[in-house]
XYZ file of N, CA and C in Angstrom:
606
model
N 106.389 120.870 104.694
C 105.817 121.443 105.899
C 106.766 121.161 107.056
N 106.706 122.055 108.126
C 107.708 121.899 109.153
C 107.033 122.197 110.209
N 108.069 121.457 111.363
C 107.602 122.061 112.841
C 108.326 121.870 113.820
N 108.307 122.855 114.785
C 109.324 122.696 115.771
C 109.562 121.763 116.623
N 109.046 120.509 117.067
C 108.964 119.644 117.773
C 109.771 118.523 116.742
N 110.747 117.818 117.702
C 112.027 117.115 117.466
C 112.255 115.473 118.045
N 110.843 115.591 118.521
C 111.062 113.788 118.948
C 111.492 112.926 117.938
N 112.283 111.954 118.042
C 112.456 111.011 117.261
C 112.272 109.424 118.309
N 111.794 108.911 117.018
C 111.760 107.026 117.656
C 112.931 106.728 117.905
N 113.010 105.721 118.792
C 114.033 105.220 119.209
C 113.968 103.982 118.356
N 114.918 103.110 117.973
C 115.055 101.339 117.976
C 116.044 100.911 118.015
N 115.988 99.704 118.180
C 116.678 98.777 118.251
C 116.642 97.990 117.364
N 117.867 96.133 117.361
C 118.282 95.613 116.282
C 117.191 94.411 117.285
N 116.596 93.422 116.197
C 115.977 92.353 117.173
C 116.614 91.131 116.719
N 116.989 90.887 117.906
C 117.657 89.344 118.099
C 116.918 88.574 117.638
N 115.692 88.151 117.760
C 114.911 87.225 117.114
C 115.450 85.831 116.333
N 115.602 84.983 116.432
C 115.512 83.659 115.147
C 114.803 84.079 114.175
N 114.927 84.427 112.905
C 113.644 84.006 112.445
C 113.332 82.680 111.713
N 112.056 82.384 111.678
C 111.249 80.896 111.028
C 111.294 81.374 109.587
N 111.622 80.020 109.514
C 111.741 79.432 107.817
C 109.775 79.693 107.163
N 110.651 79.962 106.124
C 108.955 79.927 104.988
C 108.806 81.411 104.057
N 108.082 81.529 103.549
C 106.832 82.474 103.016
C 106.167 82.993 104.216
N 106.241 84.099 104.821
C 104.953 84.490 105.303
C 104.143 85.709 104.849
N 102.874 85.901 105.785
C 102.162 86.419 104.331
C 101.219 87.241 105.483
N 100.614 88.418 105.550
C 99.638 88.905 106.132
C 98.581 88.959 105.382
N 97.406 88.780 105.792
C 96.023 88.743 105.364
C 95.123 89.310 105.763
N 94.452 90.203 105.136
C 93.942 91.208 106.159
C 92.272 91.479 105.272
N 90.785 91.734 106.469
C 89.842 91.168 105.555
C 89.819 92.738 105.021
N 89.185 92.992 103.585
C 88.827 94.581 103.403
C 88.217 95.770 103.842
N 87.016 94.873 104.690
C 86.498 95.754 105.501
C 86.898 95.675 106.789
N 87.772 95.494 107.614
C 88.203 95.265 109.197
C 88.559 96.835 109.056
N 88.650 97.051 110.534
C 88.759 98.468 111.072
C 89.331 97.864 112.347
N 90.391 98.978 112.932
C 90.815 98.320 114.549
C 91.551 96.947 114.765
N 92.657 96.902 113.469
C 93.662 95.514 113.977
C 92.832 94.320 114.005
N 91.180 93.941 113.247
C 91.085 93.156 113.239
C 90.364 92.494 112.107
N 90.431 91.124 112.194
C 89.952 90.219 111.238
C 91.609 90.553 110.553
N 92.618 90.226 110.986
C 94.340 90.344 110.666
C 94.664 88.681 110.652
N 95.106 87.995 109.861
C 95.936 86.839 109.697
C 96.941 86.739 109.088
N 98.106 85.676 110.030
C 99.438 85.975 109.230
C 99.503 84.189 109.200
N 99.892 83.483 107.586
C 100.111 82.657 107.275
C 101.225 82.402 106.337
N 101.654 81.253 107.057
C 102.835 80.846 105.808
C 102.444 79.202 105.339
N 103.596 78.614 104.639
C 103.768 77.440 103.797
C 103.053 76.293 105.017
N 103.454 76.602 106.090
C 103.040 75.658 107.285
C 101.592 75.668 107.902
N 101.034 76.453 107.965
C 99.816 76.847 108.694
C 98.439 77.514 107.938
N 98.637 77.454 106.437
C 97.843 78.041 106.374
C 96.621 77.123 105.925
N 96.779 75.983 106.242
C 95.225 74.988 105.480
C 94.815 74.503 106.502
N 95.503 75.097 107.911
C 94.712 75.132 109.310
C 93.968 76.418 109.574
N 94.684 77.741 108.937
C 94.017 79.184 109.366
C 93.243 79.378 108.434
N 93.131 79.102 106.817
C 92.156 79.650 106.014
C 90.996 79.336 106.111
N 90.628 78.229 106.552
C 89.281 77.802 107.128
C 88.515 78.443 107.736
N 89.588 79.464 108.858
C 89.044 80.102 109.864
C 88.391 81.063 109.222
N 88.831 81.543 108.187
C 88.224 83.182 108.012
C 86.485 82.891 107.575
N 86.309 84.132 107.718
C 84.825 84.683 107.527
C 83.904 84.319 105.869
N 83.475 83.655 105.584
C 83.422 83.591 104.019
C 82.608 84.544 103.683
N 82.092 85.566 104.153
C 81.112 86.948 103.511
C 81.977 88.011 103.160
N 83.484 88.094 103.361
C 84.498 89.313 103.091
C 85.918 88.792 102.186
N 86.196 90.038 101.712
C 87.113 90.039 100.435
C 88.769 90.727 101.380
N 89.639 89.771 100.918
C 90.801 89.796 101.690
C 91.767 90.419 100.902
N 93.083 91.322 101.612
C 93.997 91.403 100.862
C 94.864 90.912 101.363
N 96.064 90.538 100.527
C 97.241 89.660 101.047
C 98.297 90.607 100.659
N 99.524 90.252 101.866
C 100.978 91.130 100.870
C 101.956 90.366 102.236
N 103.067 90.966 101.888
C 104.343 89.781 102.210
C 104.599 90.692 103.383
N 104.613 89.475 104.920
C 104.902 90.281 105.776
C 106.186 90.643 106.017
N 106.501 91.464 106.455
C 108.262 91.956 106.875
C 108.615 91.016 108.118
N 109.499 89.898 107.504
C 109.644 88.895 108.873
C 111.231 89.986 109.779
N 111.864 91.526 109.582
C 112.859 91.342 110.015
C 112.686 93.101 110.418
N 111.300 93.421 111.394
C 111.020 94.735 111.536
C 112.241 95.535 112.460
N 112.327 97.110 112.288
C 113.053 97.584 113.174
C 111.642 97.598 113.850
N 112.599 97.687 115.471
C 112.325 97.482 116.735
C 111.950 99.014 117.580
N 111.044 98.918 118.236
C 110.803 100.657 119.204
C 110.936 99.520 120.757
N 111.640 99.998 121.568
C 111.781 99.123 123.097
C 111.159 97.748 122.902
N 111.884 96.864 121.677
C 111.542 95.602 121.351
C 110.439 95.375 120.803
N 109.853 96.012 120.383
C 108.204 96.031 120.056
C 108.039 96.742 118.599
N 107.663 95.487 117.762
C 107.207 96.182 116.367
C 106.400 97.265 116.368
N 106.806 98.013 115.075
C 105.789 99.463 115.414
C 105.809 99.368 113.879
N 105.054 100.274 113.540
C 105.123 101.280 112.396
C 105.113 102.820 112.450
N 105.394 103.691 111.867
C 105.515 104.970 111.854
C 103.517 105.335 110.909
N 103.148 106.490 111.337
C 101.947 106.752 110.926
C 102.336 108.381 110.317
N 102.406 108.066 108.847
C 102.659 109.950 108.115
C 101.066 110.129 107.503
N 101.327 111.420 107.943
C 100.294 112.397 107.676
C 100.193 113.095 106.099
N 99.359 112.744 105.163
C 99.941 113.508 104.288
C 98.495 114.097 103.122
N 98.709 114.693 102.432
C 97.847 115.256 101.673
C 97.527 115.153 99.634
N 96.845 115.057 99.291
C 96.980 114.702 97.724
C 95.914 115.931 96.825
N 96.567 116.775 96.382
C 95.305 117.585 95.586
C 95.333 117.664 94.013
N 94.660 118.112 93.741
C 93.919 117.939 92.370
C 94.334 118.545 91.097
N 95.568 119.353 91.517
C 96.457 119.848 90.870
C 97.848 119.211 90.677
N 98.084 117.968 91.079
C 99.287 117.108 91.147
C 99.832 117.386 92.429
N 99.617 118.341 93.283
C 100.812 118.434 94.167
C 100.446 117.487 95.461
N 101.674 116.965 96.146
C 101.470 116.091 96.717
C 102.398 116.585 98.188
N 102.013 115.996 99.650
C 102.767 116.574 100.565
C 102.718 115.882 101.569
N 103.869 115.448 102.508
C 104.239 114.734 103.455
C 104.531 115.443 104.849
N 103.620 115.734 105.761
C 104.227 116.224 107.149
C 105.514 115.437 107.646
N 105.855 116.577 108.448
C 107.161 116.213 108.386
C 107.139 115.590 109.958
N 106.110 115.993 110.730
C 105.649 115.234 112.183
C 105.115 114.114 111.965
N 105.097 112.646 112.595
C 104.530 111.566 112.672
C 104.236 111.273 113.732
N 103.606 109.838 113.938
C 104.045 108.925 115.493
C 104.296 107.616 115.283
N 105.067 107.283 116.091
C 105.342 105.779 116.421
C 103.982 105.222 116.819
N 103.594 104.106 116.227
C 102.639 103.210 117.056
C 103.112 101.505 116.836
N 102.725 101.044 118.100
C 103.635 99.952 118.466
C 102.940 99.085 119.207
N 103.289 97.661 118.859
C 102.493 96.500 119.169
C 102.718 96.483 121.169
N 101.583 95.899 121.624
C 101.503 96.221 123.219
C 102.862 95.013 124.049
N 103.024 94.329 123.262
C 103.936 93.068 123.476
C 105.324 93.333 122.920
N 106.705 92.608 123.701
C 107.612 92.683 122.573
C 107.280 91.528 121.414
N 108.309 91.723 120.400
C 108.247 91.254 119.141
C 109.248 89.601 119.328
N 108.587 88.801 118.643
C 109.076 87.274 118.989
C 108.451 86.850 117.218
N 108.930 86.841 116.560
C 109.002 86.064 115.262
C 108.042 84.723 115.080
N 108.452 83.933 115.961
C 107.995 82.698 116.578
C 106.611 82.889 117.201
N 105.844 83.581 117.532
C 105.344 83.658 118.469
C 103.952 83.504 117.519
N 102.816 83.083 117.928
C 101.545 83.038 117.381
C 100.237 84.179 118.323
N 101.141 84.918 118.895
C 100.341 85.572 120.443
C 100.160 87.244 118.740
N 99.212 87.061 118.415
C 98.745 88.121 117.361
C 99.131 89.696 117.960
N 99.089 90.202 119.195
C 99.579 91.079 119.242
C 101.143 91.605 119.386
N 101.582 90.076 119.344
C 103.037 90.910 119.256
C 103.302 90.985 117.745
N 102.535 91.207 116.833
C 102.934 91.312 115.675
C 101.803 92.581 114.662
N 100.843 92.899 115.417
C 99.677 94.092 115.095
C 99.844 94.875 115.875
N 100.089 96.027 114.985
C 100.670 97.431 115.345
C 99.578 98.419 115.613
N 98.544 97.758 114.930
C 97.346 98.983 114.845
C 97.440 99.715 116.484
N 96.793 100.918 116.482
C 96.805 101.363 118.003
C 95.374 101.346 118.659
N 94.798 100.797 117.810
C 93.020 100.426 118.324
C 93.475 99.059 118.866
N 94.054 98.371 118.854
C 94.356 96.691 119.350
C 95.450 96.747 120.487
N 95.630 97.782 120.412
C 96.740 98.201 121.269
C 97.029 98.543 122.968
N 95.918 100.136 122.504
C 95.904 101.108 123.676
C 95.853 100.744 124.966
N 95.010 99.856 124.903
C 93.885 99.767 126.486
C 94.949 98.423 126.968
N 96.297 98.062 126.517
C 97.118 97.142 127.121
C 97.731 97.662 128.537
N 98.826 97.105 129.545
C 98.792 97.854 130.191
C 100.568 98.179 129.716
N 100.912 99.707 130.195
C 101.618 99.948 129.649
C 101.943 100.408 128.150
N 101.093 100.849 127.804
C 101.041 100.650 126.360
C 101.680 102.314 126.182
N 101.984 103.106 125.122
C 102.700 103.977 125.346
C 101.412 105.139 124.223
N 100.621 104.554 123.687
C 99.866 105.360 123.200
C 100.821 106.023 121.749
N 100.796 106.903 121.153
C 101.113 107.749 119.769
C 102.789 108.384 120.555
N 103.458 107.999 119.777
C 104.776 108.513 120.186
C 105.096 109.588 119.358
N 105.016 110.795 119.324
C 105.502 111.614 118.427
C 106.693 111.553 117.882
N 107.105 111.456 116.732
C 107.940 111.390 116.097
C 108.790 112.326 114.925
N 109.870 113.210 114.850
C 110.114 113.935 113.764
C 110.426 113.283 112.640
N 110.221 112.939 111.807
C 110.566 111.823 110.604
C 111.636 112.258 110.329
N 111.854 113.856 109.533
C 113.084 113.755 109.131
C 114.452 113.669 110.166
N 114.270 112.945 110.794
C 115.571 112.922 112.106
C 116.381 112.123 111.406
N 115.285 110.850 110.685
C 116.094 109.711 109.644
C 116.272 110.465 108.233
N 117.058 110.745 107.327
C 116.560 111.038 106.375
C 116.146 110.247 105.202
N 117.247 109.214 105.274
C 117.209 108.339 104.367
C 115.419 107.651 104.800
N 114.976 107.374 105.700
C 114.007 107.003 106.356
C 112.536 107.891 105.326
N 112.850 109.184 106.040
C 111.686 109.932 105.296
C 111.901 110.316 103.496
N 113.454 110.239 103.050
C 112.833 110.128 101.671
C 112.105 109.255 101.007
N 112.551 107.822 102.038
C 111.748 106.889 101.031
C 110.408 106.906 101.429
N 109.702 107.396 103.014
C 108.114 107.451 102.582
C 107.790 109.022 101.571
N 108.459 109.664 101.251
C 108.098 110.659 100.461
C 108.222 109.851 99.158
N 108.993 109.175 98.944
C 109.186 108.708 97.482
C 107.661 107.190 97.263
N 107.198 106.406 98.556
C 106.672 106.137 98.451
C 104.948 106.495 98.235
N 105.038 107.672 98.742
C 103.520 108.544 98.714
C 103.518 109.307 97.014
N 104.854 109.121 96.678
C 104.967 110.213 95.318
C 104.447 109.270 94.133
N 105.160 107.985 94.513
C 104.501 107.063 93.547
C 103.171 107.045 93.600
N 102.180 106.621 94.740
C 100.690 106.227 94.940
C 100.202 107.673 94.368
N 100.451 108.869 94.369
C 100.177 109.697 94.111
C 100.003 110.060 92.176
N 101.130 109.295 91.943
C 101.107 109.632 90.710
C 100.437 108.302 89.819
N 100.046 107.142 90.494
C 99.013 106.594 90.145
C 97.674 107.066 90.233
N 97.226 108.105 91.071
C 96.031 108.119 91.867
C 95.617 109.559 91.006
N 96.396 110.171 90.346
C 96.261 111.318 89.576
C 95.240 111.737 88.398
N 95.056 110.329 87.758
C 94.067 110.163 86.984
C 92.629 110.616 87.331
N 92.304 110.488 88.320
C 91.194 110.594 89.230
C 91.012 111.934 89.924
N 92.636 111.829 90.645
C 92.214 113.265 91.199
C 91.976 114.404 90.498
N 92.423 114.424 89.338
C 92.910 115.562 87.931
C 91.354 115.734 87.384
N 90.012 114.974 87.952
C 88.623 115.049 87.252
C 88.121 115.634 88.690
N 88.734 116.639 89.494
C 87.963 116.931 90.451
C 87.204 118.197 90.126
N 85.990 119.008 90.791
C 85.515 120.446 90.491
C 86.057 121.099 90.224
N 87.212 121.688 91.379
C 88.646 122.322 91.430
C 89.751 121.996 91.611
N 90.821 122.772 90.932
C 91.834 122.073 90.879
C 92.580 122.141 92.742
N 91.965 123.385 93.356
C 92.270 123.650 94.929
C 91.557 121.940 96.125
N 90.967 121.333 95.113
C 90.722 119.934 95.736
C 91.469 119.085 96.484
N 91.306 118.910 97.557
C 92.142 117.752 98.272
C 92.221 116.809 98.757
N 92.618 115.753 99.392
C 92.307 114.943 99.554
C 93.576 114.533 101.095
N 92.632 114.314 102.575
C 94.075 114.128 103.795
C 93.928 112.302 103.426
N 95.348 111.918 104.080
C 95.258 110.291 104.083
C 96.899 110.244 105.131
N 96.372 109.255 105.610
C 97.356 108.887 107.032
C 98.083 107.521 106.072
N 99.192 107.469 106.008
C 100.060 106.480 105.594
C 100.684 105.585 106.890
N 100.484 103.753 106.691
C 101.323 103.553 107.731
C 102.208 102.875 107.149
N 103.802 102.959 107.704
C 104.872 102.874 106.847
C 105.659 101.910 108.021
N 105.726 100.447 107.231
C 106.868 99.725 108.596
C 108.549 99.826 108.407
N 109.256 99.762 108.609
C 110.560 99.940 108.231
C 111.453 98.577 108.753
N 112.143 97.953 107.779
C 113.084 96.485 108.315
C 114.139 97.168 108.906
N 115.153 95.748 109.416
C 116.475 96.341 109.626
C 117.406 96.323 109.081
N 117.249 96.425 107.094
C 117.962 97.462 106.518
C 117.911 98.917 106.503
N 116.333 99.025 106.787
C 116.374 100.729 106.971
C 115.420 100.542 105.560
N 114.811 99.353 105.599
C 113.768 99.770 103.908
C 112.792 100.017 104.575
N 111.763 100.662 103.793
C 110.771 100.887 104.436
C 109.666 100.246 103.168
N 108.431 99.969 103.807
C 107.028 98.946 103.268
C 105.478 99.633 103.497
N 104.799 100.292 102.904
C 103.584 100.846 102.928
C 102.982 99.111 103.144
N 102.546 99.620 104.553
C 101.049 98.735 105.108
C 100.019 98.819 104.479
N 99.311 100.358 104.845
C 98.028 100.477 103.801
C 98.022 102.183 104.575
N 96.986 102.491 103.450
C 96.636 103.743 103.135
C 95.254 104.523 104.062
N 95.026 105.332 104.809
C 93.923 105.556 105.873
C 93.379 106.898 105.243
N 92.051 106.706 104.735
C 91.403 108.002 104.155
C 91.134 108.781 105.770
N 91.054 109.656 105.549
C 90.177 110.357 107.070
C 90.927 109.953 107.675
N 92.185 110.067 108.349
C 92.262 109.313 109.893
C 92.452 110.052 110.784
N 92.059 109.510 111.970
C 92.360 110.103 113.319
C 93.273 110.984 113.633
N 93.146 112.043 114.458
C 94.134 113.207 114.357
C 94.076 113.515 116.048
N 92.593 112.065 116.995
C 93.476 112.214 118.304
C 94.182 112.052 118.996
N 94.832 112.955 120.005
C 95.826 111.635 120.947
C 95.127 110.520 121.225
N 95.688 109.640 121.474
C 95.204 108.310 122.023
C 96.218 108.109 123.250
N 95.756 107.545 124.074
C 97.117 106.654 125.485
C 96.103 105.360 125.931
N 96.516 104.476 127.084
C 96.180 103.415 127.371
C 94.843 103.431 128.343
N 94.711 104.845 128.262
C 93.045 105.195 129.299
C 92.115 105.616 127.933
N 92.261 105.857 126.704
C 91.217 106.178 126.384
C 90.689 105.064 125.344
């Protein structure tokens, strides 16, 4: 799919130190809106696990201690994409930047300079709201979230392949962080998602 609009993200390289360890994001299953989010490593975590909620089921995965940068500020890219019931699978080729309200400090325990969500975000001041983005500006960038949606896809096939029709579909918002090799890391997967603008008034 294509479209005429050509924004691309900007970044930068981040100076940062980074801290020694394992670190690890933790995130509860049911949170919505950047929260109930914990990031623990080898050092801190038999002070933070205590904290959590004991009525909810958590997932864990390895945080990216070495993100590319949007005006110093971790982001992730948010792709739009589609899955139907006939195998075929499809990646818009428009995205947006969404980006933590703080710059990015490694070190730092201040939770929003490290949660990208744009519900935890918006209402900061300054905050820049959904940055439109053309993905393929990178290419190497957008093959690998195409190659990453192709995989989940061709796990997820089993399922979709038992639908009514094979014209069945299924939308899902991918958020995709990218290091500064230029790899890129599926966050998690958004059934239904939001398709409004957002900025720092709404």
């Amino acid at each position: 799919m294509s479209s005429g609009s050509k924004a691309e993200a900007e970044s930068e390289e981040d100076t940062t130190e980074q801290p020694e360890g394992d670190w690890w994001a933790v995130k509860a299953s049911a949170g919505n809106g950047g929260g109930d989010v914990y990031f623990i490593n080898s050092t801190n975590y038999k002070t933070i696990i205590p904290t959590f909620p004991r009525d909810m089921e958590y997932v864990i995965q390895k945080y990216v201690m070495s993100p590319l940068l949007y005006q110093k500020k971790k982001f992730h890219f948010r792709c739009y994409s589609t899955m139907h019931a006939n195998g075929m699978a499809m990646v818009y080729d428009m995205g947006f930047v969404l980006c933590c309200g703080v710059p990015y400090d490694a070190n730092s325990n201040e939770p929003m300079s490290h949660i990208t969500n744009l519900s935890a975000n918006k209402r900061m001041a300054d905050h820049p709201g959904q940055i439109p983005s053309f993905l393929p500006a990178n290419p190497k960038v957008f093959e690998q979230i195409c190659d990453i949606w192709a995989a989940v896809v061709n796990e997820a096939y089993v399922y979709m392949s038992e639908q009514r029709s094979q014209n069945h579909f299924e939308f899902f918002g991918l958020d995709i962080i990218v290091d500064r090799t230029g790899k890129c890391w599926l966050i998690e997967i958004n059934r239904l998602p939001g398709l409004e603008s957002s900025n720092n008034h709404m």
